[in-house]
Amino acid sequence: MNSSTYYKARLARFYGTPDALSLPAVERARRILSHLEPVMVSSADEIPPQHRNLRTLFVTSFRGAPLAPCPGTRVHRCCNYYTVDLYAGCPLGCTYCIMQSYLESSPVTVYADPSPAIAAIRAQALADPLIPLRVGTGETGDSLLFDPLFDLTRRYIGELADLPNVYFEAKTKTAYVDHLLDVPQKGNAVIGFSVNVQQAATEEGASAPLRERIAAASRAAEAGFLVAFHFDPLFRMAEADYRAVAAQLAAAVPARQVAWVSLGSMRYTPGLRAHIDRPYIHDEFVGCADGKYRYIQRERVALYRAVVDALVEHFESRPPIYLCMESEAVWERVFGALPDEMPELEALFAGAPPRKEGQRCGR
Amino acid sequence: MRMESVEQLRRRLGALDLFVATRLPHDRLIQRGLTVALPLAGASRGELLWGGPLLRRAAQLGVKTVPVQEVDVADSRDALFLALDLEARAGEYTWDEREAIYRFALEHEITIDTELSQLVTGDGSFADAMMRYLRLAPRWQRAVEDGSVDIRTAEACGSLPAPALAEVSGAPVQLSFSNRRRLLSWLTEICGRDGLHESAAVELARQVMRADDPVEATRLLRYPRLSAMESRFRDLERELTSGVPLSLAAPQGFEGPGFEMQLRLRSASDIDRAIDALRRIQDRGDELFDLL
């Protein structure tokens, strides 16, 4: 499904704050969403309760902290990633998505003025120009699902391209990259794709099929973008098939253009558990130190090793591979080392600014 | 305030006769007319706004009259609040009573706001809890009502066939509330995982409830690989530390960086035996660390 068809089928209402409705990004979206008449509200609280769902679009100028450390997870290793809110709420409908437990009765919110976030990223990057700063928009929603409507990622990429230490990542489960391919100055912009085995397609709702995501990754790389892959969540039942996915990725994107690959296994909070009624939830999960439930440690170590081995085997040179939200014990069993002892991960893990006490990440 | 015939008052009980577990005064007080005046809506048809259980008890005791007082109520919400104020059992209403209050509110278009919720549940959860309760199948509503499970367990176990639930509820072994919740959750998950139909689910429930420890028996079936690892660890620990003043502990769920070891040394010979045990552990370290 192309993006226009998707929006027309999926979006039923359009709300916005007065300060946002005149922003260029919103005017662009209004032209495309000509079937929807925007309703002005002073805040999301004014949207009628029956309209607070993922078929409603709510645009607002930026509010809140423009740049924040990734929430990560307490106790487990942090990957020094920063997030900005761009699109909050995602209607793709992945059965394992943590957002089911807290964003289900909210509209898709678009923070349509990226200026404060761009300024915050620039300030942090310029304050420590030798320290790589990884920052992404995929924390509270898909970075690119609504981006053809608003074209906001283009501004981030363009206005951060002159900063050699900034790796700005747009993370997606769609194949909506074509509107970005002609961005003239890409800098270190990264288009990140969540990938999974084909058997998991039923768990990923309206996400693009794997082959489309890989084709999009290939187009992005050809256009000069760095590309990232996120195997998250890995499902234990499909261990052998991840090898084939690794081979497909390696065939589609040259290793030199792979910024990083992250691996995370299926996990859930007790709150999310109540929302999941799928066969994979009947596997054996154990409680971890951060309160989440994961596969038995030795089983997920085996799973990670299998994927790492496949990636190393298929890519012509080893891309930076890291674990998302995992303990030091698992790092040591998978890699035989912690991230700050692995030269290929030094830029990702060791160089980031120190976290101040009270910040959210658990490192 | 005046005295009014019990029989006539019973005919004036209306839609606000919602309560079944009212805290009644002692029978001697009812017999002597020493009860709170029952509120009669003066402005409408003289409907009795509260006191059904008291009237019924008075009738059983052969009491002819009880004190009443006419009151003005602005609307249905005002009347409901008056009834709830007199009942004064926030947080203690049965689920049947809560359902009756909820339905009264819906039928009379009364907003279930925080103020009303506080009077019923003592917190803000009334509307949400009622919607969850009403979504349950009747058998699970009964289980919640009789207190054998909480609403969250009932929701999680909704797919467990009724006869399987009956096997657990009717078994002679007494389970604590939390153990019943764990057992039912695991049974439901096993049924989902293995695609068990009703007869197989009932047989499974029967089988675990016959075990010496039904909760552990269910856990073994729900977590066979983890249970096998625990069994393997126990065997290894026994083989490696038997007769030695040394204990070995695995992290919970085998989730963690390593094992913990504790030595208790009371003599030089204990040290020798501990060293021997450590050598055995060293020789079989791969078997041990394979569990993590």
XYZ file of C-alpha atoms in Angstrom:
655
model
C 0.000 0.000 0.000
C 1.458 3.391 -0.891
C 1.466 6.080 1.729
C -1.381 8.211 0.316
C -3.706 5.242 0.100
C -2.720 4.266 3.612
C -3.498 7.673 5.071
C -6.850 7.926 3.335
C -7.852 4.484 4.561
C -6.464 4.906 8.021
C -6.984 8.468 9.183
C -10.488 9.533 10.097
C -10.001 12.808 11.957
C -7.563 15.703 12.040
C -7.118 17.923 15.085
C -4.515 20.589 15.632
C -3.504 23.453 17.861
C -3.707 26.937 16.330
C 0.060 27.440 16.493
C 0.639 24.233 14.539
C -1.933 24.537 11.789
C 0.017 27.232 9.975
C 3.362 25.442 10.087
C 4.658 24.465 6.627
C 4.689 20.760 7.482
C 1.071 20.873 8.538
C 0.010 22.847 5.496
C 1.624 20.169 3.372
C -0.244 17.429 5.246
C -3.533 19.309 4.918
C -3.124 19.428 1.160
C -2.633 15.651 1.044
C -5.374 14.944 3.583
C -7.898 17.012 1.664
C -10.677 14.671 2.769
C -10.225 15.736 6.402
C -11.158 19.149 7.735
C -8.842 20.058 10.640
C -10.547 20.885 13.913
C -8.784 23.447 16.062
C -8.243 22.606 19.729
C -6.073 24.214 22.355
C -4.683 20.873 23.514
C -5.181 17.117 23.097
C -7.371 17.191 26.195
C -10.052 18.916 24.135
C -10.329 16.041 21.708
C -13.527 14.137 22.538
C -12.738 10.845 24.313
C -14.340 8.814 21.535
C -11.855 10.348 19.069
C -8.768 9.708 21.166
C -7.479 6.781 19.192
C -4.996 5.970 16.468
C -7.350 6.934 13.658
C -7.054 10.519 14.794
C -4.184 12.800 13.888
C -3.293 15.571 16.299
C -0.704 18.123 15.248
C 0.925 20.487 17.653
C 4.025 22.607 17.806
C 6.738 21.178 19.956
C 6.132 20.806 23.679
C 8.236 19.197 26.380
C 11.908 18.233 26.494
C 13.368 18.537 22.999
C 16.101 15.928 23.515
C 16.184 13.143 26.064
C 18.219 10.056 26.750
C 16.519 6.877 25.568
C 14.570 5.497 28.541
C 16.546 2.289 28.196
C 15.912 -0.011 31.077
C 17.210 0.055 34.605
C 20.005 -2.351 35.491
C 20.695 -3.443 31.915
C 23.318 -2.006 29.594
C 22.412 1.241 27.942
C 23.439 1.996 24.366
C 23.819 5.757 24.742
C 21.010 6.739 22.488
C 19.043 9.961 22.560
C 15.501 10.437 21.407
C 13.364 13.280 20.168
C 9.586 13.086 19.935
C 8.389 13.561 16.390
C 5.502 11.146 15.845
C 3.967 9.739 19.021
C 1.582 6.833 18.656
C 1.676 4.168 16.012
C -1.261 2.443 14.335
C 0.811 -0.324 12.720
C -0.535 -2.694 15.355
C 2.413 -4.908 16.292
C 1.177 -7.410 18.839
C 4.263 -7.073 21.026
C 4.404 -3.281 21.047
C 4.916 -1.728 24.462
C 2.914 1.293 23.362
C -0.237 -0.838 23.549
C 0.006 -0.559 27.287
C 0.001 3.218 27.402
C -0.710 4.964 24.084
C -3.706 3.026 22.817
C -6.261 5.652 23.741
C -4.322 8.602 22.402
C -4.325 10.149 18.945
C -1.272 9.970 16.720
C 0.495 13.133 17.787
C 2.770 15.001 15.423
C 5.205 17.496 16.876
C 5.260 19.603 13.778
C 7.874 22.173 14.720
C 11.262 20.447 14.803
C 13.227 23.661 15.448
C 13.624 23.248 19.242
C 14.749 19.632 18.912
C 17.174 20.441 16.112
C 18.581 23.306 18.174
C 19.004 21.020 21.192
C 20.776 18.363 19.126
C 23.064 20.960 17.592
C 23.883 22.452 20.967
C 24.769 19.081 22.454
C 26.788 18.012 19.420
C 28.732 21.294 19.298
C 29.422 21.170 23.021
C 31.317 17.900 22.563
C 32.314 17.817 18.893
C 34.533 14.751 19.275
C 31.852 12.667 20.890
C 29.398 10.846 18.617
C 25.783 11.679 19.339
C 23.225 9.093 18.265
C 19.723 10.408 18.252
C 16.512 9.037 16.794
C 12.814 9.714 16.419
C 11.563 6.145 16.660
C 11.003 5.898 20.402
C 7.304 6.706 20.659
C 6.221 6.005 17.116
C 7.382 4.970 13.680
C 9.754 7.611 12.303
C 8.590 7.364 8.714
C 5.002 6.089 8.712
C 3.574 9.622 8.576
C 6.668 11.314 7.265
C 5.587 11.433 3.595
C 2.683 13.543 4.881
C 4.705 16.030 6.909
C 8.222 15.667 5.481
C 9.727 16.598 8.840
C 12.594 14.108 8.784
C 14.039 15.982 5.813
C 14.502 19.047 8.022
C 16.293 17.073 10.718
C 18.607 15.466 8.202
C 19.334 18.684 6.328
C 19.908 20.841 9.364
C 22.138 18.305 11.115
C 24.150 17.251 8.065
C 27.027 19.611 8.801
C 27.714 18.018 12.181
C 30.120 15.109 11.704
C 29.479 13.704 15.181
C 25.693 13.506 14.830
C 24.086 10.245 13.733
C 20.437 11.095 13.292
C 18.328 7.953 12.863
C 14.825 7.596 11.452
C 13.648 4.132 12.481
C 10.796 2.441 10.676
C 8.857 -0.698 9.868
C 7.615 0.826 6.644
C 9.221 1.184 3.238
C 8.427 4.907 3.097
C 11.872 6.230 2.248
C 11.439 7.549 -1.268
C 10.493 11.071 -0.209
C 13.905 11.359 1.459
C 16.158 9.958 -1.237
C 16.795 13.336 -2.856
C 17.865 15.074 0.360
C 21.047 16.764 -0.889
C 23.129 16.831 2.295
C 22.699 13.628 4.247
C 25.577 13.907 6.670
C 25.559 10.855 8.916
C 21.803 10.384 8.694
C 20.760 6.804 9.288
C 17.614 5.118 8.040
C 16.948 2.318 10.520
C 14.764 -0.645 9.681
C 13.264 -3.028 12.191
C 13.525 -6.454 10.647
C 12.140 -9.827 11.540
C 11.523 -13.211 9.996
C 8.639 -13.660 7.616
C 6.802 -15.850 10.152
C 6.586 -12.834 12.402
C 4.667 -10.814 9.801
C 1.385 -11.684 11.489
C 2.728 -10.073 14.663
C 3.572 -6.829 12.909
C 0.154 -5.690 11.756
C 0.270 -3.232 8.904
C 4.071 -3.030 8.773
C 5.662 -3.426 5.364
C 6.594 -6.989 4.397
C 10.234 -7.839 5.030
C 11.121 -7.833 1.338
C 9.775 -4.299 0.975
C 11.732 -3.084 3.963
C 14.894 -4.641 2.615
C 14.260 -3.120 -0.817
C 13.751 0.259 0.861
C 17.003 -0.203 2.771
C 18.726 -0.903 -0.502
C 17.301 2.257 -2.090
C 18.317 4.323 0.934
C 21.852 2.974 0.805
C 22.086 3.592 -2.937
C 20.979 7.160 -2.346
C 23.871 7.596 0.074
C 22.256 7.081 3.469
C 23.743 5.024 6.228
C 21.398 2.191 7.124
C 20.750 0.421 10.427
C 18.962 -2.818 11.138
C 17.149 -3.688 14.320
C 16.369 -7.330 14.946
C 13.847 -6.581 17.622
C 12.123 -8.504 18.961
C 13.834 -11.737 18.128
C 11.516 -14.717 18.520
C 12.987 -17.931 19.784
C 10.868 -20.147 17.588
C 12.423 -18.731 14.439
C 16.117 -18.947 15.301
C 17.136 -20.719 12.089
C 15.277 -18.280 9.876
C 17.149 -15.258 11.148
C 20.173 -16.591 9.291
C 18.314 -16.185 6.027
C 17.311 -12.632 6.961
C 20.937 -11.792 7.713
C 21.914 -13.093 4.283
C 19.234 -10.963 2.612
C 20.391 -7.843 4.417
C 23.994 -8.441 3.481
C 23.001 -8.881 -0.152
C 20.983 -5.653 -0.117
C 23.276 -3.206 1.669
C 27.082 -2.958 1.588
C 28.640 -3.451 5.004
C 30.351 -0.064 4.838
C 26.940 1.611 4.816
C 25.584 -0.270 7.810
C 25.841 2.139 10.708
C 24.865 -0.478 13.275
C 22.786 -3.568 13.904
C 20.938 -3.991 17.176
C 19.506 -7.173 18.618
C 16.785 -7.432 21.227
C 14.750 -10.440 22.221
C 11.023 -10.634 22.872
C 10.267 -9.046 26.223
C 7.287 -7.640 28.014
C 6.276 -5.756 31.097
C 3.480 -7.137 33.294
C 1.307 -4.318 31.951
C 1.932 -5.308 28.352
C 1.327 -8.989 29.095
C -2.399 -8.373 29.495
C -2.552 -7.058 25.921
C -0.829 -10.003 24.280
C -2.882 -13.018 23.314
C -0.582 -14.632 20.804
C 1.043 -18.085 20.753
C 4.557 -16.759 21.331
C 3.568 -15.516 24.779
C 3.199 -19.129 25.896
C 6.938 -19.671 25.592
C 8.985 -19.712 28.796
C 9.846 -16.235 30.052
C 11.543 -15.338 33.307
C 11.520 -12.149 35.343
C 14.597 -9.977 34.883
C 16.193 -7.373 37.111
C 14.458 -4.511 35.304
C 10.994 -5.981 35.922
C 10.559 -7.165 32.340
C 10.110 -10.761 31.284
C 12.471 -12.304 28.772
C 13.328 -15.727 27.418
C 15.457 -17.871 29.715
C 18.904 -16.299 29.718
C 20.787 -19.189 28.122
C 18.149 -19.496 25.416
C 18.349 -15.878 24.415
C 22.133 -16.036 24.519
C 21.902 -18.868 21.988
C 19.489 -16.830 19.909
C 21.751 -13.776 19.887
C 24.809 -15.842 19.072
C 23.051 -17.433 16.115
C 22.111 -14.043 14.678
C 25.515 -12.509 15.355
C 27.210 -15.478 13.696
C 24.937 -15.151 10.677
C 25.606 -11.420 10.362
C 29.349 -11.915 10.635
C 29.209 -14.721 8.108
C 27.196 -12.866 5.492
C 28.432 -9.286 5.675
C 31.779 -8.738 3.960
C 33.008 -6.910 7.046
C 31.552 -6.983 10.508
C 29.125 -4.120 11.172
C 28.819 -2.727 14.701
C 26.442 -5.137 16.440
C 25.004 -4.445 19.861
C 22.350 -5.743 22.209
C 19.363 -3.663 23.166
C 18.308 -3.695 26.822
C 20.455 -6.596 27.893
C 22.451 -7.388 30.997
C 26.202 -7.492 31.291
C 25.933 -11.237 31.872
C 24.319 -11.675 28.476
C 26.793 -9.343 26.761
C 29.666 -11.377 28.143
C 28.134 -14.645 27.062
C 27.289 -13.455 23.568
C 30.383 -11.415 22.753
C 32.814 -12.463 25.464
C 33.105 -8.772 26.314
C 31.224 -5.700 27.414
C 30.540 -2.974 24.855
C 33.235 -0.646 26.141
C 35.755 -3.453 25.642
C 34.774 -3.905 21.975
C 36.611 -1.519 19.616
C 33.875 -1.586 16.998
C 31.366 -0.360 19.570
C 33.529 2.281 21.151
C 31.926 5.055 19.147
C 28.449 3.896 20.048
C 28.915 3.184 23.723
C 32.067 4.616 25.195
C 32.131 8.059 23.705
C 28.773 9.456 24.635
C 28.486 12.222 27.179
C 28.220 10.990 30.743
C 24.706 10.746 32.049
C 23.867 12.997 34.935
C 22.381 11.558 38.073
C 18.626 11.329 37.768
C 18.612 10.858 34.025
C 16.561 7.987 32.885
C 18.874 5.479 31.336
C 20.061 2.671 33.502
C 23.714 2.631 32.735
C -40.012 12.494 61.271
C -43.006 10.168 61.652
C -43.724 6.461 61.963
C -44.927 4.695 58.813
C -46.280 1.217 58.110
C -43.631 -1.305 57.090
C -46.018 -2.972 54.667
C -46.851 0.290 52.925
C -43.237 1.323 52.802
C -42.233 -1.940 51.158
C -44.589 -1.108 48.314
C -42.817 2.233 47.904
C -39.372 0.722 47.401
C -38.229 1.726 43.938
C -35.230 1.581 41.656
C -32.912 2.608 44.470
C -33.437 -0.660 46.322
C -29.880 -1.573 45.299
C -28.284 -3.039 48.386
C -28.248 -6.527 49.832
C -25.444 -6.396 52.363
C -26.467 -3.370 54.386
C -25.117 -3.266 57.927
C -28.375 -3.555 59.882
C -28.897 -2.405 63.443
C -29.421 -5.069 66.077
C -32.866 -6.708 65.940
C -33.733 -5.294 69.374
C -33.213 -1.774 68.056
C -35.387 -2.443 65.002
C -38.109 -3.864 67.234
C -38.069 -0.696 69.380
C -38.094 1.649 66.384
C -34.623 2.941 67.192
C -33.368 3.067 63.620
C -32.318 5.861 61.331
C -35.303 7.535 59.669
C -35.822 6.156 56.190
C -35.854 8.825 53.493
C -39.062 9.317 51.554
C -38.850 11.488 48.488
C -41.335 14.198 49.323
C -41.362 15.968 46.025
C -42.132 12.977 43.797
C -44.363 9.956 44.306
C -43.150 9.349 47.801
C -40.662 6.727 46.732
C -38.511 5.223 49.442
C -34.940 6.163 48.620
C -33.071 3.799 50.878
C -33.701 1.096 53.477
C -34.909 -2.008 51.640
C -32.894 -4.500 53.725
C -33.983 -2.798 56.944
C -37.635 -2.952 55.931
C -37.395 -6.601 54.991
C -35.758 -7.445 58.290
C -38.380 -5.430 60.162
C -41.114 -7.377 58.384
C -39.434 -10.668 59.323
C -39.368 -9.540 62.950
C -43.043 -8.634 62.880
C -42.345 -4.916 63.344
C -45.302 -2.868 62.112
C -43.836 0.645 61.788
C -40.467 2.320 61.319
C -39.440 5.984 61.412
C -39.371 7.870 58.130
C -38.521 11.395 57.070
C -39.552 13.223 53.946
C -36.628 14.670 52.047
C -36.281 16.809 48.947
C -34.072 15.417 46.193
C -33.208 17.431 43.136
C -32.818 14.584 40.672
C -31.772 10.954 40.305
C -28.125 11.760 40.976
C -29.047 13.524 44.203
C -31.190 10.550 45.214
C -28.432 8.059 44.459
C -25.908 10.086 46.428
C -28.300 10.222 49.367
C -28.722 6.435 49.269
C -24.967 5.908 49.068
C -24.351 8.361 51.901
C -26.796 6.461 54.098
C -25.395 3.082 53.083
C -21.823 4.327 53.747
C -19.970 1.221 52.604
C -17.482 2.699 50.135
C -15.086 -0.022 49.041
C -17.220 -2.770 50.589
C -20.052 -3.237 48.107
C -20.467 -6.677 46.599
C -20.039 -6.955 42.846
C -23.788 -7.507 42.489
C -24.421 -4.268 44.350
C -21.839 -2.419 42.284
C -23.485 -3.698 39.138
C -26.879 -2.521 40.400
C -25.477 0.938 41.191
C -23.765 1.059 37.802
C -26.913 0.098 35.929
C -28.973 2.607 37.927
C -26.489 5.307 36.968
C -26.602 4.361 33.296
C -30.393 4.127 33.179
C -30.746 7.519 34.816
C -27.947 9.111 32.779
C -25.873 9.851 35.869
C -22.247 10.625 35.084
C -19.905 8.221 36.822
C -17.374 10.765 37.944
C -14.762 10.701 40.661
C -17.228 11.861 43.294
C -19.590 8.974 42.620
C -16.720 6.532 42.281
C -15.392 7.556 45.696
C -18.742 6.731 47.263
C -18.807 3.261 45.710
C -15.259 1.965 45.525
C -13.482 4.469 47.718
C -11.255 5.430 44.791
C -11.580 6.393 41.156
C -11.874 2.901 39.750
C -15.625 2.310 39.736
C -16.428 2.808 36.046
C -13.354 1.015 34.754
C -13.744 -1.920 37.130
C -17.424 -2.298 36.251
C -16.741 -2.335 32.538
C -14.109 -4.999 33.066
C -16.432 -6.999 35.306
C -19.324 -6.853 32.863
C -17.092 -8.125 30.061
C -16.407 -11.337 31.989
C -18.300 -14.525 31.277
C -20.911 -15.283 33.998
C -18.848 -18.088 35.528
C -15.932 -15.716 36.010
C -18.226 -13.021 37.380
C -19.344 -15.540 39.981
C -15.727 -16.387 40.797
C -14.944 -12.688 41.265
C -18.114 -12.194 43.300
C -17.334 -15.049 45.666
C -13.796 -13.740 46.077
C -12.023 -16.824 44.761
C -10.192 -14.802 42.090
C -9.575 -11.143 41.399
C -10.804 -9.429 38.295
C -7.387 -9.458 36.646
C -7.082 -13.215 37.002
C -10.611 -13.635 35.690
C -9.700 -11.572 32.643
C -6.468 -13.477 32.067
C -8.141 -16.857 32.484
C -11.302 -16.117 30.563
C -10.568 -18.789 27.971
C -10.303 -21.584 30.534
C -13.363 -23.826 30.097
C -15.916 -23.605 32.900
C -15.640 -27.286 33.890
C -11.875 -26.904 34.294
C -12.445 -23.946 36.593
C -14.953 -26.064 38.481
C -12.323 -28.809 38.923
C -10.011 -26.303 40.584
C -12.691 -24.604 42.663
C -14.255 -27.879 43.754
C -11.064 -29.746 44.647
C -10.681 -30.624 48.314
C -7.239 -29.028 48.528
C -7.344 -25.465 49.786
C -5.281 -22.954 47.851
C -4.368 -19.490 49.001
C -5.678 -16.626 46.899
C -2.299 -16.004 45.255
C -1.675 -19.700 44.597
C -5.111 -20.087 43.036
C -4.346 -17.123 40.825
C -1.005 -18.590 39.740
C -2.434 -22.032 39.149
C -5.365 -20.766 37.089
C -3.129 -18.496 35.026
C -0.733 -21.328 34.260
C -3.552 -23.737 33.455
C -4.984 -21.209 31.018
C -1.596 -20.689 29.406
C -1.000 -24.426 29.065
C -4.407 -24.835 27.435
C -3.584 -22.010 25.028
C -0.099 -23.275 24.303
C -1.134 -26.889 23.726
C -4.475 -26.112 22.100
C -6.404 -28.158 24.637
C -10.128 -28.535 24.150
C -12.550 -28.698 27.030
C -12.235 -32.374 27.893
C -8.438 -32.270 27.857
C -8.447 -29.064 29.900
C -10.703 -30.678 32.496
C -8.480 -33.748 32.657
C -5.437 -31.520 33.081
C -7.092 -29.581 35.902
C -8.156 -32.818 37.570
C -4.647 -34.230 37.266
C -2.880 -31.249 38.823
C -5.414 -30.890 41.608
C -4.737 -34.507 42.583
C -1.016 -33.821 42.960
C 0.528 -33.372 46.390
C 1.408 -29.813 45.437
C -0.993 -28.668 42.711
C 0.758 -25.346 42.200
C 4.161 -26.933 41.686
C 2.660 -29.641 39.471
C 1.143 -26.942 37.258
C 4.352 -24.953 37.181
C 6.289 -27.993 35.969
C 3.880 -28.343 33.072
C 3.886 -24.631 32.271
C 7.678 -24.271 32.426
C 9.107 -27.641 31.400
C 12.500 -26.361 30.213
C 13.062 -24.128 33.201
C 11.953 -26.936 35.494
C 14.393 -29.313 33.808
C 17.178 -26.784 34.374
C 16.237 -26.497 38.040
C 16.237 -30.253 38.343
C 19.614 -30.474 36.632
C 21.018 -27.842 38.966
C 19.731 -29.655 42.042
C 21.359 -32.878 40.831
C 24.657 -31.144 40.156
C 24.600 -29.333 43.457
C 23.943 -32.581 45.287
C 26.716 -34.407 43.456
C 29.244 -31.622 43.894
C 28.588 -30.493 47.434
C 27.273 -33.573 49.187
C 28.835 -33.944 52.620
C 30.785 -30.702 52.188
C 30.214 -27.495 54.172
C 29.557 -25.642 50.973
C 26.333 -24.467 49.386
C 25.716 -23.355 45.852
C 22.850 -21.116 44.766
C 21.660 -20.343 41.268
C 20.188 -16.944 40.371
C 16.409 -16.789 40.252
C 15.214 -18.207 36.942
C 18.892 -18.698 35.971
C 18.850 -15.015 35.094
C 22.071 -13.410 36.224
C 25.834 -13.318 36.017
C 26.752 -16.364 38.077
C 26.249 -18.725 40.985
C 26.744 -17.863 44.599
C 28.775 -20.094 46.834
C 28.893 -20.144 50.595
C 31.441 -21.953 52.747
C 31.039 -22.797 56.417
C 34.391 -23.745 57.889
C 34.499 -25.141 61.394
C 37.830 -26.991 61.212
C 40.911 -27.566 59.076
C 39.342 -30.720 57.677
C 36.420 -28.633 56.439
C 38.910 -26.651 54.374
C 40.263 -29.840 52.793
C 36.780 -31.050 51.966
C 35.822 -27.670 50.564
C 38.910 -27.633 48.348
C 38.009 -31.112 47.066
C 34.491 -29.899 46.311
C 35.808 -26.824 44.498
C 37.987 -29.067 42.346
C 34.931 -31.151 41.468
C 33.039 -27.986 40.618
C 35.955 -26.818 38.502
C 35.995 -30.122 36.605
C 32.312 -29.861 35.898
C 32.145 -26.118 35.477
C 30.912 -26.392 31.893
C 27.856 -28.336 33.002
C 27.129 -25.717 35.625
C 27.681 -22.628 33.519
C 25.729 -24.146 30.677
C 22.676 -23.325 32.778
C 23.277 -19.568 32.568
